[in-house]
C-alpha positions in Angstrom: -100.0 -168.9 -90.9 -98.8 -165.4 -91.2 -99.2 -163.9 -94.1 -96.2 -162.3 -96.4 -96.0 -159.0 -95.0 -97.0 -155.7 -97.6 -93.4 -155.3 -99.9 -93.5 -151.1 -99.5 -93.5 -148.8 -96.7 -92.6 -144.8 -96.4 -89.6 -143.1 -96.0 -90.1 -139.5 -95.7 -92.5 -139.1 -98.5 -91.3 -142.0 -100.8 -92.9 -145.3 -101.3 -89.8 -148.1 -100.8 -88.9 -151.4 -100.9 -88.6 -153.0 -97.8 -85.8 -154.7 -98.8 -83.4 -152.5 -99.7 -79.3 -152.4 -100.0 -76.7 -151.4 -97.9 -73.5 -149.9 -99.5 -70.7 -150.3 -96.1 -69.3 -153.6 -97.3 -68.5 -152.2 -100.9 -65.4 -150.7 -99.2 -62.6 -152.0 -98.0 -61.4 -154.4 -95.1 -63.3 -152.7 -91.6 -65.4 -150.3 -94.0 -61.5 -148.4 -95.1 -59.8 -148.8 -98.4 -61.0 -149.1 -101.9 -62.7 -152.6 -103.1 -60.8 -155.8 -104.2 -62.5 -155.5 -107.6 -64.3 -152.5 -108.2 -65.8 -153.7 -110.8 -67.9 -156.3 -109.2 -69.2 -153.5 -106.9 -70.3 -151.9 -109.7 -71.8 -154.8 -110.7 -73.6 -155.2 -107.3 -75.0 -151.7 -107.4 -76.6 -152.3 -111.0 -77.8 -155.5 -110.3 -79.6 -154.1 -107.3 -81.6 -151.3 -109.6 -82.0 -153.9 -111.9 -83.7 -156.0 -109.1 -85.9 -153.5 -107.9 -84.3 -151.9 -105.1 -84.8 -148.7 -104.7 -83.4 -147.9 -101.2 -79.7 -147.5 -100.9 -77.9 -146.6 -97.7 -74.4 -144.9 -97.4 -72.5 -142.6 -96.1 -69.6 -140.6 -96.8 -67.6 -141.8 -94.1 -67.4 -145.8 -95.4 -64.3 -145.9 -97.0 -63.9 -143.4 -96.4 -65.6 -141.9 -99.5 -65.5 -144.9 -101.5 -69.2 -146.2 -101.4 -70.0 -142.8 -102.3 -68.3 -142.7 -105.4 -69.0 -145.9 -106.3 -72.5 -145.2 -106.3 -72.2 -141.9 -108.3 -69.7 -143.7 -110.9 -72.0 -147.0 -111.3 -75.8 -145.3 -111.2 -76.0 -141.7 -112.0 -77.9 -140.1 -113.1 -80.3 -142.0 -110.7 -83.4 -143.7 -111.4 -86.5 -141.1 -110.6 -87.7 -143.9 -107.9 -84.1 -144.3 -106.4 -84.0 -143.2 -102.4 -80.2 -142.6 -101.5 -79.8 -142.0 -97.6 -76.9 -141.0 -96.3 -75.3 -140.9 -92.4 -73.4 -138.0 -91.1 -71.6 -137.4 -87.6 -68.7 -139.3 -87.5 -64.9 -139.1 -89.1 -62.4 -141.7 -90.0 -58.8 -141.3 -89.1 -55.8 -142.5 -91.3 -56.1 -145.4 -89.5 -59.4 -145.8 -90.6 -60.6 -145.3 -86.8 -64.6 -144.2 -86.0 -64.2 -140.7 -84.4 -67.2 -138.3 -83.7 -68.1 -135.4 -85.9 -70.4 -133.6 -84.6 -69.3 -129.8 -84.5 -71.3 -127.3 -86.5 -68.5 -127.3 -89.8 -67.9 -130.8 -89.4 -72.0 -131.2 -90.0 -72.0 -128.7 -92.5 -69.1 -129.8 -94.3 -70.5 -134.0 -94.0 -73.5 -132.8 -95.8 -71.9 -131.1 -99.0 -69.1 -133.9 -98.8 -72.2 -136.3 -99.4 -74.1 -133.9 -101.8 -70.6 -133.1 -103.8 -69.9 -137.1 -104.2 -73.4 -138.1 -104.9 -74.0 -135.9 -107.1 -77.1 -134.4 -105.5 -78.4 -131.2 -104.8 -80.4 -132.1 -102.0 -80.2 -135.5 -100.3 -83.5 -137.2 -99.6 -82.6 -138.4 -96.2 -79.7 -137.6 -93.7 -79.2 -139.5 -90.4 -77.5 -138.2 -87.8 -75.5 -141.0 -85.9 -74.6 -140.2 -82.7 -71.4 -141.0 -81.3 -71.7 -140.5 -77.8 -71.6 -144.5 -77.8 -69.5 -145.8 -80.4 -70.7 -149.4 -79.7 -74.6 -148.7 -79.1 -76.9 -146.2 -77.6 -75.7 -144.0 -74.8 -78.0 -141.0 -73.1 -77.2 -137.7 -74.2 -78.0 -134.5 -75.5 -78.7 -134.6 -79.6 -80.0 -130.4 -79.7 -76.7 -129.0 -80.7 -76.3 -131.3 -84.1 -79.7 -131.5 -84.6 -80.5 -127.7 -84.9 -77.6 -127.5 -87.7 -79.2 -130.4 -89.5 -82.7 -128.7 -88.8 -81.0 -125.4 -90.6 -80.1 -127.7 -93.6 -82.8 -128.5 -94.5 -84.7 -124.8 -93.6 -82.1 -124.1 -96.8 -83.4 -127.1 -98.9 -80.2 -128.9 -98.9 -82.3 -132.1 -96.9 -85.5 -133.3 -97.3 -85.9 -135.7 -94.4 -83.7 -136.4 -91.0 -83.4 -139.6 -89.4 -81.8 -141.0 -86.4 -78.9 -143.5 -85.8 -77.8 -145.6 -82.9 -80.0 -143.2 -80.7 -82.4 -144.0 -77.3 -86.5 -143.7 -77.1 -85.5 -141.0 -75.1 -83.3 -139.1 -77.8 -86.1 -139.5 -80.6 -88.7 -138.0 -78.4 -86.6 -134.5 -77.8 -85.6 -134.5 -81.4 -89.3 -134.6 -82.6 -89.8 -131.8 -80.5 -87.3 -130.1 -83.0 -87.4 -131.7 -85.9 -89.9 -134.3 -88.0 -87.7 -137.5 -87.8 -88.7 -140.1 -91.0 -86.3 -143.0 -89.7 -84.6 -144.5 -86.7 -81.2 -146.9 -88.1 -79.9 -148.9 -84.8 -79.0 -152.7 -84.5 -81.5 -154.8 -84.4 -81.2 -158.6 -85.8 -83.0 -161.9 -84.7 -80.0 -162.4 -81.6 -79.9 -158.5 -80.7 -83.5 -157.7 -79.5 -82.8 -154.5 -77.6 -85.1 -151.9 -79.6 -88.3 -154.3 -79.6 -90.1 -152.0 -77.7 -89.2 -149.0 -79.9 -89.9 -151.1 -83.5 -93.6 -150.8 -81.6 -93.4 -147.3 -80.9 -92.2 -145.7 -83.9 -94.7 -148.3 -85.8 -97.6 -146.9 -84.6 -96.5 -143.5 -85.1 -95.3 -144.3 -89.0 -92.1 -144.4 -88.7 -89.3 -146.3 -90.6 -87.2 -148.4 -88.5 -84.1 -149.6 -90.3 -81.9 -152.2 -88.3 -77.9 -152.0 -89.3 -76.7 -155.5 -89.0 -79.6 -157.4 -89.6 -77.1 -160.3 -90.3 -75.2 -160.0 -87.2 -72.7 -157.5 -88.5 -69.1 -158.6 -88.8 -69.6 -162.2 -87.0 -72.7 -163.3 -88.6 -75.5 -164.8 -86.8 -74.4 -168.3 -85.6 -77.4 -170.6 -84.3 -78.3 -173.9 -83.9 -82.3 -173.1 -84.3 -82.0 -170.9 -87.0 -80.1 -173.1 -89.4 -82.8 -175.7 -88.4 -85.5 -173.6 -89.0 -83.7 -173.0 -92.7 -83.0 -176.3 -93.5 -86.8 -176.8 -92.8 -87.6 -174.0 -95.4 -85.1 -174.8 -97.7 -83.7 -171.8 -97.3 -80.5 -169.9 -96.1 -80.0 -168.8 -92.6 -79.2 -165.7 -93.7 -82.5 -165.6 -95.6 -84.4 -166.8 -92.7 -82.9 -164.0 -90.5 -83.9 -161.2 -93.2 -87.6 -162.8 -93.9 -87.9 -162.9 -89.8 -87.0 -158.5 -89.9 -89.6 -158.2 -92.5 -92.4 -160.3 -90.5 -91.4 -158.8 -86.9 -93.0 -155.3 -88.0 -94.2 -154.2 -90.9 -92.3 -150.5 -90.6 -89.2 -152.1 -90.6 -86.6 -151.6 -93.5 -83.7 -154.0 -94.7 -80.6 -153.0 -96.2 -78.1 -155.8 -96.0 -75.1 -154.9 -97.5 -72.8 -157.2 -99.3 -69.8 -157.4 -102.0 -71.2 -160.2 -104.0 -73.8 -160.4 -106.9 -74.7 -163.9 -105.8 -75.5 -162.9 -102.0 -77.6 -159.7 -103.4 -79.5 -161.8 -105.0 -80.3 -164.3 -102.0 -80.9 -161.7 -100.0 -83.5 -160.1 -102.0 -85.2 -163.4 -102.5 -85.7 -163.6 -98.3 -88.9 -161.1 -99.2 -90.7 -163.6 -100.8 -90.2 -166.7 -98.1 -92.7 -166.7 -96.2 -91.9 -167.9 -92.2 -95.3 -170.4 -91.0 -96.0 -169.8 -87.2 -94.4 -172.7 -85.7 -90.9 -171.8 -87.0 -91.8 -168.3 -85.9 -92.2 -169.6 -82.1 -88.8 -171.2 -82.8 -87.1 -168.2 -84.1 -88.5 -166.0 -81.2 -86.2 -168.1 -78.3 -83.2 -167.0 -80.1 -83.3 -163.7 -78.5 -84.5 -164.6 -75.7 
């Protein structure tokens, strides 16, 4: 039977949770707007420090600027341990449309947005999420943000850079520029695409943290899985997360959610353990 898989792992040079928490779904309806209650995302926030996370990813752009202040107003000044990570490269329009950011102020202006709202003078880790595909990887030349992000943190304004929604092809050039910590693409128990690279950037040390380890906006829907779940008297949702945390041990969880009662399931998913036969289940799902 496979054994629970080690709770820690490195993100640039911090020990953190594996399971951490993602901040998108604090915001608004499609990631735009203020909360419904802001008070219960408060809430969600302190409960999460209170529960041990210590891995929160945001970004200026959800809300926009709402997550962002929301986690300034609800945990600073931060717990020592606490590893904000932040995304820059994209806009939102009034409309609350994605757009690419990517010119040299846009970069520059992104990363004292995130340090100004945050409250930080130098954010721990910055991905860059390219936009050249605004629904998944797409080839492409990365050199021209990167180098401004490489500059950054020349000045000590970053510590670490990471990657988002990128190719095998687009880390390998930007480690020929830059140390990259993280890689943040999609990746969930129905959208296997990046198996390949979970392996690669495992054996080099490297933090691979799926968006939408739920399914996204449609969550995962499965026959198999909610069988597997009822078998481990568990959630699906909890089954989905626990499978992420045995596929590799490298990977990184931040599900995101609005409610105190869904943080807490979630974070409960790193202690179920998944035995080998429902693993062999779980595995035709993405087939």
């Amino acid at each position: 039977m496979p054994a629970i898989p080690a709770s820690h792992f490195v993100l640039g040079d911090r020990q953190v949770s594996r399971m951490g928490y993602g901040a998108m779904q604090l915001a608004g309806p499609g990631v735009f707007g203020p909360p419904k209650d802001p008070a219960q995302a408060r809430q969600v926030l302190q409960d999460a420090i209170a529960l041990g996370v210590n891995h929160i990813d945001t970004s200026d752009f959800y809300g926009p600027y709402v997550t962002n202040q929301l986690i300034h107003d609800s945990l600073h000044p931060y717990p020592e341990a606490l590893c904000i990570v932040t995304k820059i490269g994209a806009r939102r329009d009034d409309k609350g449309a994605w757009l690419p950011a990517f010119s040299r102020a846009e970069l520059i202006q992104a990363v004292e947005d995130n340090r100004r709202r945050l409250g930080l003078d130098v954010l721990e880790v910055v991905n860059l999420r390219s936009m050249l595909g605004i629904h998944g990887p797409a080839e492409g030349s990365l050199e021209a943000p990167l180098s401004v992000l490489a500059e950054l943190r020349q000045q000590g304004l970053i510590r670490h850079i990471g990657l988002s929604n990128v190719t095998a092809t687009q880390i390998a050039e930007a480690q020929k520029m830059v140390p990259i910590v993280c890689v943040q693409n999609q990746y969930n128990l129905a959208h296997r695409g990046d198996d390949a690279l979970i392996d690669l950037l495992a054996a080099q040390g490297i933090a691979y943290v799926p968006f939408f380890p739920l399914g996204g906006f449609s969550p995962l829907q499965s026959e198999a899985l909610n069988t597997v779940a009822a078998q481990l008297q568990a959630t699906p949702m909890q089954v989905a997360l626990a499978w992420l945390l045995q596929r590799s041990a490298n990977i990184l969880l931040i599900p995101g959610t609005s409610s105190p009662l869904h943080l807490r399931e979630n974070l409960q998913a790193a202690q179920l353990q998944i035995p080998a036969d429902a693993l062999a289940v779980l595995e035709e799902i993405g087939q």
